[in-house]
Amino acid sequence: MTSTLPWSSYVEPAQLERERRQIFIRAWQYVGHTGEASEPGTYFTSYAGHVPILVTHGDDGELRGFLNVCRHRGHPVAEGAGRRATLQCPYHAWTYDLDGSLRAAPRAEDEGVLTGVRLRDVRLETWGPFVFANPDGDAPPLADALGRIPELVAELLDVNVLEFRLRDTAEVAANWKVVCENYLECYHCPVAHPGFSRLVDVSPSSYRLEPDGLASHQFGAVRADGRGYDANGEIERGQFHFLWPNLTINIFPGRPNISLGPVLPLSTDRSRRRLDYFFAQDVDEGWVEELLAFDEQVGREDRALVEGVQRGVSSGLIETGHLLPRSEQLIAHFQELTAQALADE
Ligand code: FES
Ligand SMILES: [Fe+2]
């Protein structure tokens, strides 16, 4: 049997510091969707891990990514989302153009300080309507990270015709890796998700797991006598993808739908889950409500599990746990990628 990560890695602040430096400032991360800044002169803010991100849609039509950090003393330049000709930092009113260049600052001429100051660039790329950022300017392209995810998703639906419906955010009292590892196996499904398991065939002979580069794929067929919500529709089976380090992507059987979002580390024992839900335009609200209720139930069950695990791994008395070689292979894959990134200093 393989071992889990050392349990100390879920509780030690120094570990999270290493993960911030070695993982979150170097990885492609989903930060939002093109609809959040759909017209020239609009912007939105987000996070890539702990890194504050600003996305602007310039008058030239370009989407650009920046650190949402003022070059003066570090306050965020913008909050939320909106429409502005320029972005003015609320601390001392340094004002930036949407292309990141500093346009004006009070007393700048008198004190002669400001030539050539710009917001720090962040790499930005899109997959359909999904916007990804990477703070590392030398990172390989997004397509390399996504691997086969777009192709597998395209077997079920066209992400370009979906529309954004809602964003769900929740805080969880567990380390971000505990939350990701919970997503990466369905060994717990028959035990802990009775509703999900009545709809999706979670037996090892049917439910497929596939590690694949930075991605992990899970494929779940609907049971012949599946019950839960009305899963009749264009999408005949579920796909659940994970993009290392922290992105979950869900397609449920039924009408065209996808939900995706990151697990953001807040501290060693707290994470924020964010999920953006997209549906085909003709999917009615009733069906959306039904699917959300189903998904929320699964989410409540998972929250109790990961919060329980966090208490368990925090005792400081046990060094590691055990992993099943097949049913938990995607966790082993996640741990390898994480260990590699941390070793690569
Ligand atoms: S920190 Fe932004 S203007 Fe001072
Ligand atoms: Fe679960």
XYZ file of C-alpha atoms and ligand atoms in Angstrom:
350
model
C 0.000 0.000 0.000
C 1.200 3.517 -0.773
C 1.406 6.143 1.934
C -0.391 9.453 2.056
C 1.594 12.672 2.255
C 3.123 13.194 5.695
C 0.254 14.464 7.820
C 2.469 17.290 9.025
C 2.187 18.743 5.495
C -1.500 19.484 6.171
C -0.817 21.423 9.347
C 2.566 23.177 9.232
C 2.594 26.858 8.255
C 6.099 26.465 6.744
C 4.660 23.916 4.311
C 2.016 26.356 3.073
C 4.753 28.959 2.589
C 6.684 26.493 0.408
C 3.521 25.664 -1.556
C 2.879 29.339 -2.197
C 6.433 29.843 -3.510
C 6.804 26.585 -5.408
C 3.269 25.871 -6.635
C 0.817 28.764 -6.611
C 3.107 31.391 -8.162
C 3.965 29.008 -11.010
C 0.757 27.190 -11.973
C -2.079 27.896 -14.382
C -5.176 28.693 -12.341
C -8.771 29.429 -13.273
C -9.573 32.996 -12.229
C -12.967 33.680 -13.802
C -14.806 33.869 -17.114
C -14.798 36.232 -20.084
C -18.346 37.415 -19.226
C -16.924 39.192 -16.172
C -15.086 41.658 -18.438
C -16.934 41.213 -21.704
C -16.579 44.758 -23.078
C -13.698 47.176 -23.580
C -13.281 49.279 -20.450
C -14.283 46.576 -17.948
C -12.291 44.613 -15.372
C -12.593 41.941 -12.696
C -10.461 40.813 -9.779
C -9.720 37.328 -8.521
C -7.087 35.132 -6.916
C -4.609 32.575 -8.218
C -3.946 30.732 -4.973
C -2.936 33.558 -2.614
C -1.951 35.877 -5.493
C -4.363 38.790 -6.110
C -5.167 39.030 -9.825
C -6.618 41.845 -11.925
C -8.017 41.170 -15.398
C -8.740 44.127 -17.668
C -10.407 44.367 -21.060
C -8.597 47.237 -22.792
C -9.997 49.646 -25.349
C -7.975 47.715 -27.924
C -10.084 44.627 -27.146
C -7.253 42.774 -25.343
C -7.767 40.898 -22.091
C -4.744 41.468 -19.873
C -3.681 40.028 -16.542
C -1.865 41.881 -13.759
C -1.048 41.462 -10.132
C -3.756 43.392 -8.313
C -1.044 45.094 -6.279
C -0.293 48.807 -6.435
C 3.353 49.550 -7.258
C 3.360 52.297 -4.615
C 2.877 50.510 -1.300
C 0.994 47.389 -2.281
C -2.714 48.018 -1.757
C -5.041 46.277 -4.238
C -5.646 48.608 -7.170
C -9.215 47.406 -7.780
C -11.991 45.545 -5.975
C -14.743 43.332 -7.392
C -15.596 43.982 -11.011
C -16.904 46.887 -13.073
C -16.417 49.439 -15.801
C -13.737 52.146 -15.522
C -11.618 54.206 -17.905
C -8.743 53.993 -15.404
C -8.128 52.187 -12.113
C -7.354 54.310 -9.095
C -5.754 52.818 -6.015
C -7.835 53.868 -2.994
C -4.789 54.414 -0.732
C -2.960 57.397 -2.324
C -4.771 57.603 -5.678
C -2.094 56.308 -8.006
C -4.045 55.854 -11.239
C -3.374 53.182 -13.859
C -4.561 52.742 -17.441
C -6.238 49.449 -18.287
C -3.025 48.436 -20.076
C -1.262 48.548 -16.690
C 0.763 51.743 -17.125
C 0.734 54.347 -14.387
C -1.001 57.435 -15.740
C -0.957 59.792 -12.769
C -0.167 60.099 -9.088
C -0.691 63.029 -6.714
C 2.511 65.131 -6.254
C 4.388 62.934 -8.721
C 5.661 65.839 -10.776
C 6.867 67.787 -7.736
C 8.665 64.812 -6.311
C 9.800 63.411 -9.673
C 9.330 59.707 -9.038
C 7.182 57.977 -11.569
C 8.555 57.294 -15.000
C 8.008 53.836 -16.423
C 5.998 52.404 -13.524
C 3.537 49.639 -14.529
C 1.457 46.999 -12.806
C 3.258 43.678 -12.842
C 2.051 41.489 -15.729
C 0.562 38.069 -15.182
C 0.174 35.501 -17.985
C -3.437 35.187 -19.104
C -4.959 32.629 -21.471
C -8.452 31.352 -22.142
C -10.105 28.024 -22.891
C -13.489 28.948 -24.345
C -15.045 31.388 -21.853
C -12.745 30.254 -19.017
C -9.930 32.635 -18.046
C -6.718 31.260 -16.555
C -3.808 33.179 -15.034
C -0.257 32.168 -14.277
C 2.021 34.527 -12.309
C 5.059 32.812 -13.903
C 5.997 34.582 -17.134
C 8.077 31.575 -18.259
C 5.386 28.931 -17.738
C 4.535 26.642 -20.679
C 1.245 27.509 -22.454
C -2.131 26.797 -20.828
C -2.887 24.129 -23.446
C 0.041 22.054 -22.127
C -1.405 22.163 -18.621
C -4.978 21.375 -19.702
C -3.829 18.385 -21.765
C -6.840 16.340 -22.882
C -9.407 18.097 -20.663
C -10.823 20.340 -23.460
C -11.002 17.390 -25.851
C -12.780 15.150 -23.323
C -15.207 17.919 -22.361
C -15.891 18.555 -26.077
C -17.132 14.952 -26.360
C -20.059 16.020 -24.186
C -20.617 19.724 -24.842
C -19.424 22.915 -26.504
C -18.184 25.214 -23.740
C -18.495 28.231 -26.073
C -22.284 28.129 -26.162
C -22.799 27.841 -22.412
C -23.771 30.838 -20.336
C -22.683 31.695 -16.826
C -25.508 31.364 -14.255
C -24.048 31.558 -10.771
C -20.995 31.459 -8.531
C -21.001 29.534 -5.293
C -18.335 30.185 -2.648
C -17.835 28.482 0.673
C -15.143 28.319 3.346
C -14.056 24.943 4.614
C -12.034 24.245 7.770
C -9.506 21.992 6.042
C -6.150 22.247 4.285
C -6.474 22.771 0.511
C -4.795 19.411 -0.189
C -7.307 17.557 1.986
C -10.106 19.139 -0.072
C -8.439 18.272 -3.404
C -7.748 14.695 -2.315
C -11.383 14.280 -1.334
C -12.332 15.295 -4.890
C -9.880 12.817 -6.410
C -11.459 9.543 -5.310
C -14.916 8.047 -5.289
C -13.965 5.248 -2.870
C -15.950 7.259 -0.307
C -18.981 7.680 -2.585
C -20.913 4.494 -1.675
C -20.303 5.205 2.022
C -20.700 8.952 2.243
C -22.725 10.053 -0.818
C -25.849 7.852 -0.919
C -27.681 10.314 -3.188
C -24.841 10.586 -5.718
C -24.361 6.812 -5.661
C -28.037 6.177 -6.433
C -27.603 8.131 -9.670
C -24.020 7.407 -10.764
C -22.570 3.898 -10.878
C -19.654 4.272 -8.449
C -18.617 0.596 -8.464
C -14.927 0.053 -9.368
C -15.902 -1.881 -12.510
C -17.795 1.113 -13.926
C -16.352 4.312 -12.458
C -13.077 5.106 -14.244
C -10.063 7.016 -12.925
C -7.288 8.275 -15.219
C -4.167 10.201 -14.228
C -2.883 12.220 -17.195
C -0.071 14.801 -16.928
C -1.241 17.671 -14.738
C -4.835 16.462 -15.174
C -6.843 13.699 -13.547
C -10.050 12.403 -15.060
C -13.017 10.585 -13.519
C -15.804 9.151 -15.653
C -19.110 8.081 -14.140
C -21.976 6.408 -15.984
C -25.608 6.881 -14.923
C -27.135 3.761 -13.337
C -29.820 2.054 -15.420
C -32.257 2.701 -12.554
C -30.543 5.980 -11.599
C -32.471 8.300 -9.275
C -31.602 11.717 -7.850
C -32.588 14.538 -10.199
C -33.868 14.303 -13.751
C -30.684 13.162 -15.526
C -32.332 12.778 -18.932
C -30.831 15.010 -21.567
C -28.013 15.516 -24.018
C -25.296 14.602 -21.490
C -25.400 10.873 -20.904
C -22.573 10.486 -18.409
C -20.620 12.485 -15.878
C -17.054 13.721 -16.186
C -15.111 15.063 -13.227
C -11.728 16.539 -14.089
C -9.025 17.973 -11.915
C -6.223 20.250 -13.059
C -3.297 20.283 -10.658
C -2.829 22.036 -8.325
C -6.386 23.009 -7.393
C -9.048 23.197 -10.116
C -12.143 20.998 -10.128
C -14.319 20.696 -13.256
C -17.678 18.906 -13.131
C -20.092 17.865 -15.836
C -23.204 16.141 -14.534
C -25.431 13.932 -16.643
C -28.601 15.589 -17.978
C -28.854 18.982 -19.663
C -25.679 20.762 -20.883
C -23.838 21.987 -17.770
C -20.350 22.526 -16.439
C -19.157 23.874 -13.122
C -15.577 24.699 -12.341
C -13.539 26.488 -9.744
C -10.500 26.370 -7.502
C -9.762 25.293 -3.954
C -7.948 28.350 -2.598
C -5.660 27.954 0.416
C -6.475 30.591 3.053
C -4.289 29.156 5.825
C -2.997 25.699 6.723
C -6.413 24.640 7.998
C -8.812 26.805 5.953
C -9.699 26.842 2.256
C -12.164 28.654 0.052
C -14.121 26.641 -2.523
C -15.414 28.547 -5.514
C -17.571 27.076 -8.276
C -18.845 28.872 -11.365
C -21.867 27.160 -12.943
C -22.550 27.388 -16.668
C -25.565 25.982 -18.540
C -26.881 25.962 -22.094
C -29.174 28.915 -22.680
C -32.339 26.808 -22.948
C -31.845 24.957 -19.647
C -34.733 26.082 -17.457
C -34.347 27.380 -13.906
C -36.261 24.422 -12.489
C -33.659 21.963 -13.749
C -30.813 24.202 -12.579
C -32.353 24.332 -9.072
C -32.691 20.559 -9.003
C -29.070 20.011 -10.019
C -27.825 22.598 -7.521
C -29.765 20.976 -4.683
C -28.216 17.620 -5.619
C -24.717 19.106 -5.827
C -25.141 21.048 -2.565
C -26.043 17.828 -0.776
C -22.815 16.204 -2.042
C -20.925 19.355 -1.020
C -22.338 19.239 2.532
C -21.332 15.594 2.859
C -17.795 16.340 1.622
C -17.411 19.329 3.939
C -18.085 17.163 6.997
C -15.568 14.583 5.732
C -12.688 16.970 5.021
C -13.210 18.927 8.239
C -13.111 15.612 10.103
C -9.882 14.643 8.321
C -8.293 17.980 9.185
C -8.965 17.357 12.888
C -7.532 13.841 12.545
C -4.302 14.775 10.763
C -3.720 17.573 13.268
C -3.114 15.285 16.250
C 0.636 15.249 15.589
C 0.813 11.613 16.714
C 0.546 9.743 13.398
C 2.982 10.352 10.556
C 1.104 9.122 7.481
C -1.977 7.210 6.340
C -2.507 4.541 3.660
C -3.742 4.793 0.076
C -5.427 2.103 -2.009
C -3.333 1.568 -5.157
C -6.226 1.571 -7.642
C -9.163 3.346 -6.056
C -6.965 6.163 -4.759
C -4.465 6.347 -7.640
C -5.421 9.935 -8.471
C -4.449 10.991 -4.950
C -1.055 9.319 -5.449
C -0.764 11.240 -8.735
C -1.677 14.536 -7.006
C 0.898 13.828 -4.304
C 3.624 13.073 -6.850
C 3.000 16.330 -8.709
C 2.988 18.229 -5.430
C 6.178 16.554 -4.182
C 7.938 17.209 -7.523
C 7.021 20.891 -7.447
C 8.293 21.227 -3.896
C 11.543 19.371 -4.652
C 12.300 21.626 -7.623
C 13.592 24.587 -5.612
S -0.610 52.001 -2.178
Fe -1.603 52.478 -4.000
S -1.469 54.601 -4.114
Fe -0.383 54.134 -2.337
Fe -17.145 13.444 -2.121
